[in-house]
PDB file of C-alpha atoms in Angstrom:
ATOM      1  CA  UNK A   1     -37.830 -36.268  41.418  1.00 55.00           C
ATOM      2  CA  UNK A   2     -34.378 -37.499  42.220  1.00 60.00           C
ATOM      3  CA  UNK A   3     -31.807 -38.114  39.863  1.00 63.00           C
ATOM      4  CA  UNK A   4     -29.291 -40.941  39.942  1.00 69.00           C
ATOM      5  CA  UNK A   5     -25.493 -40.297  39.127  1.00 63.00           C
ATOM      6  CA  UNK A   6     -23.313 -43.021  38.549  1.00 64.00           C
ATOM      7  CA  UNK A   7     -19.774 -42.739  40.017  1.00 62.00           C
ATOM      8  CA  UNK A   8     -17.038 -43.400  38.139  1.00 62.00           C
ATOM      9  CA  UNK A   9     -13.790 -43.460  39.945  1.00 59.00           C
ATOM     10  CA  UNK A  10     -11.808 -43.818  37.100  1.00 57.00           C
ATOM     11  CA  UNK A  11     -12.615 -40.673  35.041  1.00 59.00           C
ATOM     12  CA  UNK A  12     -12.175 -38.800  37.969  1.00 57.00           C
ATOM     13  CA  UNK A  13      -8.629 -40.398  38.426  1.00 52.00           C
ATOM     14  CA  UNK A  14      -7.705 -39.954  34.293  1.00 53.00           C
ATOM     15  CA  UNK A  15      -9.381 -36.082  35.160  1.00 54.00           C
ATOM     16  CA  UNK A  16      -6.435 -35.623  37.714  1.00 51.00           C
ATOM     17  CA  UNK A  17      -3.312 -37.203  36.397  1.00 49.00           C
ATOM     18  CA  UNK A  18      -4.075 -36.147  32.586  1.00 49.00           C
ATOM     19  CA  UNK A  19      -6.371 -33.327  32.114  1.00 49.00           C
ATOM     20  CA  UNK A  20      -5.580 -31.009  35.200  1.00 45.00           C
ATOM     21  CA  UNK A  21      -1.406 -32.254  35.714  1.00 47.00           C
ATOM     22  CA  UNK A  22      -0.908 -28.834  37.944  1.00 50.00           C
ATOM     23  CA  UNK A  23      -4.642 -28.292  38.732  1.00 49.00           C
ATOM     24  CA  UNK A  24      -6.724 -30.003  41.089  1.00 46.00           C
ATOM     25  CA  UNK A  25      -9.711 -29.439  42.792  1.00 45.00           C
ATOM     26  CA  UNK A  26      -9.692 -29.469  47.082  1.00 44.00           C
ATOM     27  CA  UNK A  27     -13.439 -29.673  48.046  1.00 45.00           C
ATOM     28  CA  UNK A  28     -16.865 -29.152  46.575  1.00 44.00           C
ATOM     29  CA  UNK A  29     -19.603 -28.988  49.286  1.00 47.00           C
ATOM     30  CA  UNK A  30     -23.205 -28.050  47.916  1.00 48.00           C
ATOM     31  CA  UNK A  31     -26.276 -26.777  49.744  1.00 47.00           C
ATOM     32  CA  UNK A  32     -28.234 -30.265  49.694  1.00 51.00           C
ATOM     33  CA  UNK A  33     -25.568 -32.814  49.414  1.00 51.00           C
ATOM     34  CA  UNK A  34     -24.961 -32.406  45.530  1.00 52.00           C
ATOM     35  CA  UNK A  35     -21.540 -32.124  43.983  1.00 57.00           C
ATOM     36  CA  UNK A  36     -20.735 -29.009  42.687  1.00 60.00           C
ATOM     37  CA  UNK A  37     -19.515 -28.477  38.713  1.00 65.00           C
ATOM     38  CA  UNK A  38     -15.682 -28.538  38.944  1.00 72.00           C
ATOM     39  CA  UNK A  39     -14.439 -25.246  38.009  1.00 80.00           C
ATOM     40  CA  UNK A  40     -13.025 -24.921  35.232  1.00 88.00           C
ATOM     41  CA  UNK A  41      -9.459 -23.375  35.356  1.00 92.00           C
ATOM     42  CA  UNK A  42      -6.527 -22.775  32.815  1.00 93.00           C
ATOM     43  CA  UNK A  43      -2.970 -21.529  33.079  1.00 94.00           C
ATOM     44  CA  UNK A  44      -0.798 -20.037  31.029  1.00 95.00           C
ATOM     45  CA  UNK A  45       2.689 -18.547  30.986  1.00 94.00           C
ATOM     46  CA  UNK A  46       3.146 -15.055  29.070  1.00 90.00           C
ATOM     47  CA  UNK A  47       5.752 -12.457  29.626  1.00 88.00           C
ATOM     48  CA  UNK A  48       7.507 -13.444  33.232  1.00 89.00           C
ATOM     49  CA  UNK A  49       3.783 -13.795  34.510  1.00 94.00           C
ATOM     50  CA  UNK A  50       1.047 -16.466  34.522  1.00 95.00           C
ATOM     51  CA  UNK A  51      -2.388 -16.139  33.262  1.00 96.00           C
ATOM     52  CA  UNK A  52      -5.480 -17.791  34.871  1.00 95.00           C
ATOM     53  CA  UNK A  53      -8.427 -18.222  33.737  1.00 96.00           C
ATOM     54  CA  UNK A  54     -11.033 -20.041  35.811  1.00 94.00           C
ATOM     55  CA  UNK A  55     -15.333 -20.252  34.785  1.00 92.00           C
ATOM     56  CA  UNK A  56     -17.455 -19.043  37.591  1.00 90.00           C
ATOM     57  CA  UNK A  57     -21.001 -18.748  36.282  1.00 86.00           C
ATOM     58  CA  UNK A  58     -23.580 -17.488  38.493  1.00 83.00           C
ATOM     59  CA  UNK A  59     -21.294 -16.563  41.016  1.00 88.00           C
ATOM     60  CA  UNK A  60     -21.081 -12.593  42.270  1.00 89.00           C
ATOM     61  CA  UNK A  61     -18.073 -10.738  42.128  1.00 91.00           C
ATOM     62  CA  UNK A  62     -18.267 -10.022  46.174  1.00 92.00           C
ATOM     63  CA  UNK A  63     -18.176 -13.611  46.735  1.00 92.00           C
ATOM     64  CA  UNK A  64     -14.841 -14.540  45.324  1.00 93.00           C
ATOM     65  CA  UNK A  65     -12.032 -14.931  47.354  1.00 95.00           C
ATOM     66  CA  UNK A  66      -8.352 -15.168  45.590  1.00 95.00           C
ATOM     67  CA  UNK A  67      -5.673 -16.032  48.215  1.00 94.00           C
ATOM     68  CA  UNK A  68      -1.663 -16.856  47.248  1.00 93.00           C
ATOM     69  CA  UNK A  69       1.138 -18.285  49.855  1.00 92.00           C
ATOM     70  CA  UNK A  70       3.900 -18.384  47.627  1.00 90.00           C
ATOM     71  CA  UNK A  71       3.627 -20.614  44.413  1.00 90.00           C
ATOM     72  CA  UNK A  72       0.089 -22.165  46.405  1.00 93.00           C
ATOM     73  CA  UNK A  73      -3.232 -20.536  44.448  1.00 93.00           C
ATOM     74  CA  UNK A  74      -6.347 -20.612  46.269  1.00 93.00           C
ATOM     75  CA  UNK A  75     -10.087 -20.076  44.353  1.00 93.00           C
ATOM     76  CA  UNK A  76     -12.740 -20.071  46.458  1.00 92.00           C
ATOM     77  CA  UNK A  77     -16.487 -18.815  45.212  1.00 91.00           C
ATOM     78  CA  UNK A  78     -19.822 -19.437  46.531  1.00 89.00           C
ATOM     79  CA  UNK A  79     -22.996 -19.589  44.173  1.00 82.00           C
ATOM     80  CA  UNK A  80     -25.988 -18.678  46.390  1.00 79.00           C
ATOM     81  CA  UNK A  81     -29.477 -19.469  45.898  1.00 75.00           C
ATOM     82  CA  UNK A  82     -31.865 -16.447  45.468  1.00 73.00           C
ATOM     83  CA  UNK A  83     -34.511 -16.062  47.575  1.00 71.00           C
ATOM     84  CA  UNK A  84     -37.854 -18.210  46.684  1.00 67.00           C
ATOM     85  CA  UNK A  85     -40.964 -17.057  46.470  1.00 66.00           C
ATOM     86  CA  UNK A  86     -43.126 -18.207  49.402  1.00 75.00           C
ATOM     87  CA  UNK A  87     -46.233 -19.112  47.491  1.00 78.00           C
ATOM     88  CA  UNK A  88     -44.657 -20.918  44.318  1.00 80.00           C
ATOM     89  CA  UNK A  89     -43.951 -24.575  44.552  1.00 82.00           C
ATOM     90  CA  UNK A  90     -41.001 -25.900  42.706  1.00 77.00           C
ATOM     91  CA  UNK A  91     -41.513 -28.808  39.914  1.00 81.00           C
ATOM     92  CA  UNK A  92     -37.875 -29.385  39.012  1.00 81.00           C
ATOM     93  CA  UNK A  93     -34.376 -27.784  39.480  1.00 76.00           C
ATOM     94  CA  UNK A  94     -30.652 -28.587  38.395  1.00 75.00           C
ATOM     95  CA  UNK A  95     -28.940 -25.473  39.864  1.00 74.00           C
ATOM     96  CA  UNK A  96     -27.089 -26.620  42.806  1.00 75.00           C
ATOM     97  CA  UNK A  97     -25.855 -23.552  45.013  1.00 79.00           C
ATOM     98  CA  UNK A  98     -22.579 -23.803  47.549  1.00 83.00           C
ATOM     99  CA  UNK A  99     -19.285 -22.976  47.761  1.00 88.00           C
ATOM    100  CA  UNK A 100     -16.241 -24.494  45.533  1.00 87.00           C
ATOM    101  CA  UNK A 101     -12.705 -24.258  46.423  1.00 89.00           C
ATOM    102  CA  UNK A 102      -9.665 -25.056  43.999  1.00 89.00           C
ATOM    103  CA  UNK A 103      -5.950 -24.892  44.547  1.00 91.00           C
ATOM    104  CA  UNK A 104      -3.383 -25.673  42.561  1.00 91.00           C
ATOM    105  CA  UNK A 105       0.500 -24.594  42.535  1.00 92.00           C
ATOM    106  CA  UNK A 106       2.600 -22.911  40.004  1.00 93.00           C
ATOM    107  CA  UNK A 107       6.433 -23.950  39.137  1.00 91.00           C
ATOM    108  CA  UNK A 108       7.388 -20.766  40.210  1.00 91.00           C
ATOM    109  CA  UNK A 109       6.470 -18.121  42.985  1.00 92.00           C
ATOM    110  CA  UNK A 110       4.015 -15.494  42.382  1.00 92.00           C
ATOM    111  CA  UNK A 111       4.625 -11.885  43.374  1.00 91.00           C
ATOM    112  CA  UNK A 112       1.350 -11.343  44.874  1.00 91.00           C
ATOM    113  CA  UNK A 113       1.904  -7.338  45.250  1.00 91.00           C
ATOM    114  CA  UNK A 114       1.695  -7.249  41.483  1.00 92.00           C
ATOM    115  CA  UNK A 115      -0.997  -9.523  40.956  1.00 93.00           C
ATOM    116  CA  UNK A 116      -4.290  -8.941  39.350  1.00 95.00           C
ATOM    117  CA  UNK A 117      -7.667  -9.773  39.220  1.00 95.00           C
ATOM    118  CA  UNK A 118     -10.623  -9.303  36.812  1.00 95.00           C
ATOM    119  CA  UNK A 119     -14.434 -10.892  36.760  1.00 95.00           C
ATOM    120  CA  UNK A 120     -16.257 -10.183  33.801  1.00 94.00           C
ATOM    121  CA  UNK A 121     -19.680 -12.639  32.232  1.00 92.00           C
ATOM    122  CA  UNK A 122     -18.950 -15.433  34.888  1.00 90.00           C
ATOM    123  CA  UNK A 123     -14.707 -15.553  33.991  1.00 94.00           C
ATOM    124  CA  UNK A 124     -12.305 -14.780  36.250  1.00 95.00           C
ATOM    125  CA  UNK A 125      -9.109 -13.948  35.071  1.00 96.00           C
ATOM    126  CA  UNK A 126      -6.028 -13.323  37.198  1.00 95.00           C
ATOM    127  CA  UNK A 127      -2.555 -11.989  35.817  1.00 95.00           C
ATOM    128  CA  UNK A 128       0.294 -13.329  38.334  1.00 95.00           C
ATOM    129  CA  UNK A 129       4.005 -11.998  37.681  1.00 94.00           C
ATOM    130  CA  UNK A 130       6.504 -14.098  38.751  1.00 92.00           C
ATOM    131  CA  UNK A 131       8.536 -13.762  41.658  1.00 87.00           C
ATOM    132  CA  UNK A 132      12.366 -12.820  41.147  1.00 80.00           C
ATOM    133  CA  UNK A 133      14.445 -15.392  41.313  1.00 74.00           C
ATOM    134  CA  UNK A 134      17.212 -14.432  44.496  1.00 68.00           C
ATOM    135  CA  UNK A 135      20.078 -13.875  43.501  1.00 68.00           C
ATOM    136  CA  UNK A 136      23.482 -15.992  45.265  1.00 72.00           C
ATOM    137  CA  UNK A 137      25.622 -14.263  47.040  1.00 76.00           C
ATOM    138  CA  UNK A 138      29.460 -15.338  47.388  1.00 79.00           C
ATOM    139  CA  UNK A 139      30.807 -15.133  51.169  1.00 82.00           C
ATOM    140  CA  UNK A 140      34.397 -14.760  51.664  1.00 83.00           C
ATOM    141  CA  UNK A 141      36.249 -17.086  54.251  1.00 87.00           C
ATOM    142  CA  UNK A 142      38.493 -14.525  56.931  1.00 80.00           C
TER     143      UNK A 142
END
């Protein structure tokens, strides 16, 4: 049995501007044309370094993929579907399986040699110290 979703384009609009300011999503793409859950990601600034916290249930550990270019934060996590069982017949599912991707930037640059990762019970949570600001340097006219 299919199930009908009604798209709003306004919620997903309000979603953007209010609720995720710094934090929106790039693509969803699911296995049989469904949209994928958003993730759901929050940031934090604590100590010179920002914390991020993003949900990721069902998803593996192996199939995360952190990437950072600077202030630019890249999730990207891919729920796969477990093998069926040849001789069962399925009456009704709402697990959708695929990959989602989120970016987002950060005020600030992130010094991605001290940056940290940790996946526990479906959270990801990623500790990003800031990247020293460079100093100016005076040049003297000859």
């Amino acid at each position: 049995m299919a199930s009908i979703t009604r798209y709003d384009p306004f919620n997903d609009l309000v979603d953007d501007i209010f609720k995720g300011f710094l934090v929106r999503p790039v693509a969803y793409e699911g296995s049989r044309g469904e949209t994928l859950p958003r993730a759901k990601v929050d940031v934090a600034e604590q100590n010179g370094a920002y914390k991020v916290t993003a949900e990721l249930p069902g998803v593996k550990k192996d199939d995360i993929k952190v990437s950072i270019d600077g202030s630019q934060v890249t999730l990207e996590a891919e729920i796969k579907q477990e093998k069926e069982a040849k001789d069962e017949r399925v009456l009704h599912t709402e697990r959708v399986f695929g990959k989602v991707t989120r970016s987002f930037a950060l005020p600030q640059e992130v010094d991605e040699a001290k940056a940290e990762a940790k996946f526990k019970d479906g959270v990801l949570e990623l500790t990003l110290p800031k990247k020293a600001a460079a100093q100016r340097k005076q040049i003297s006219i000859q």
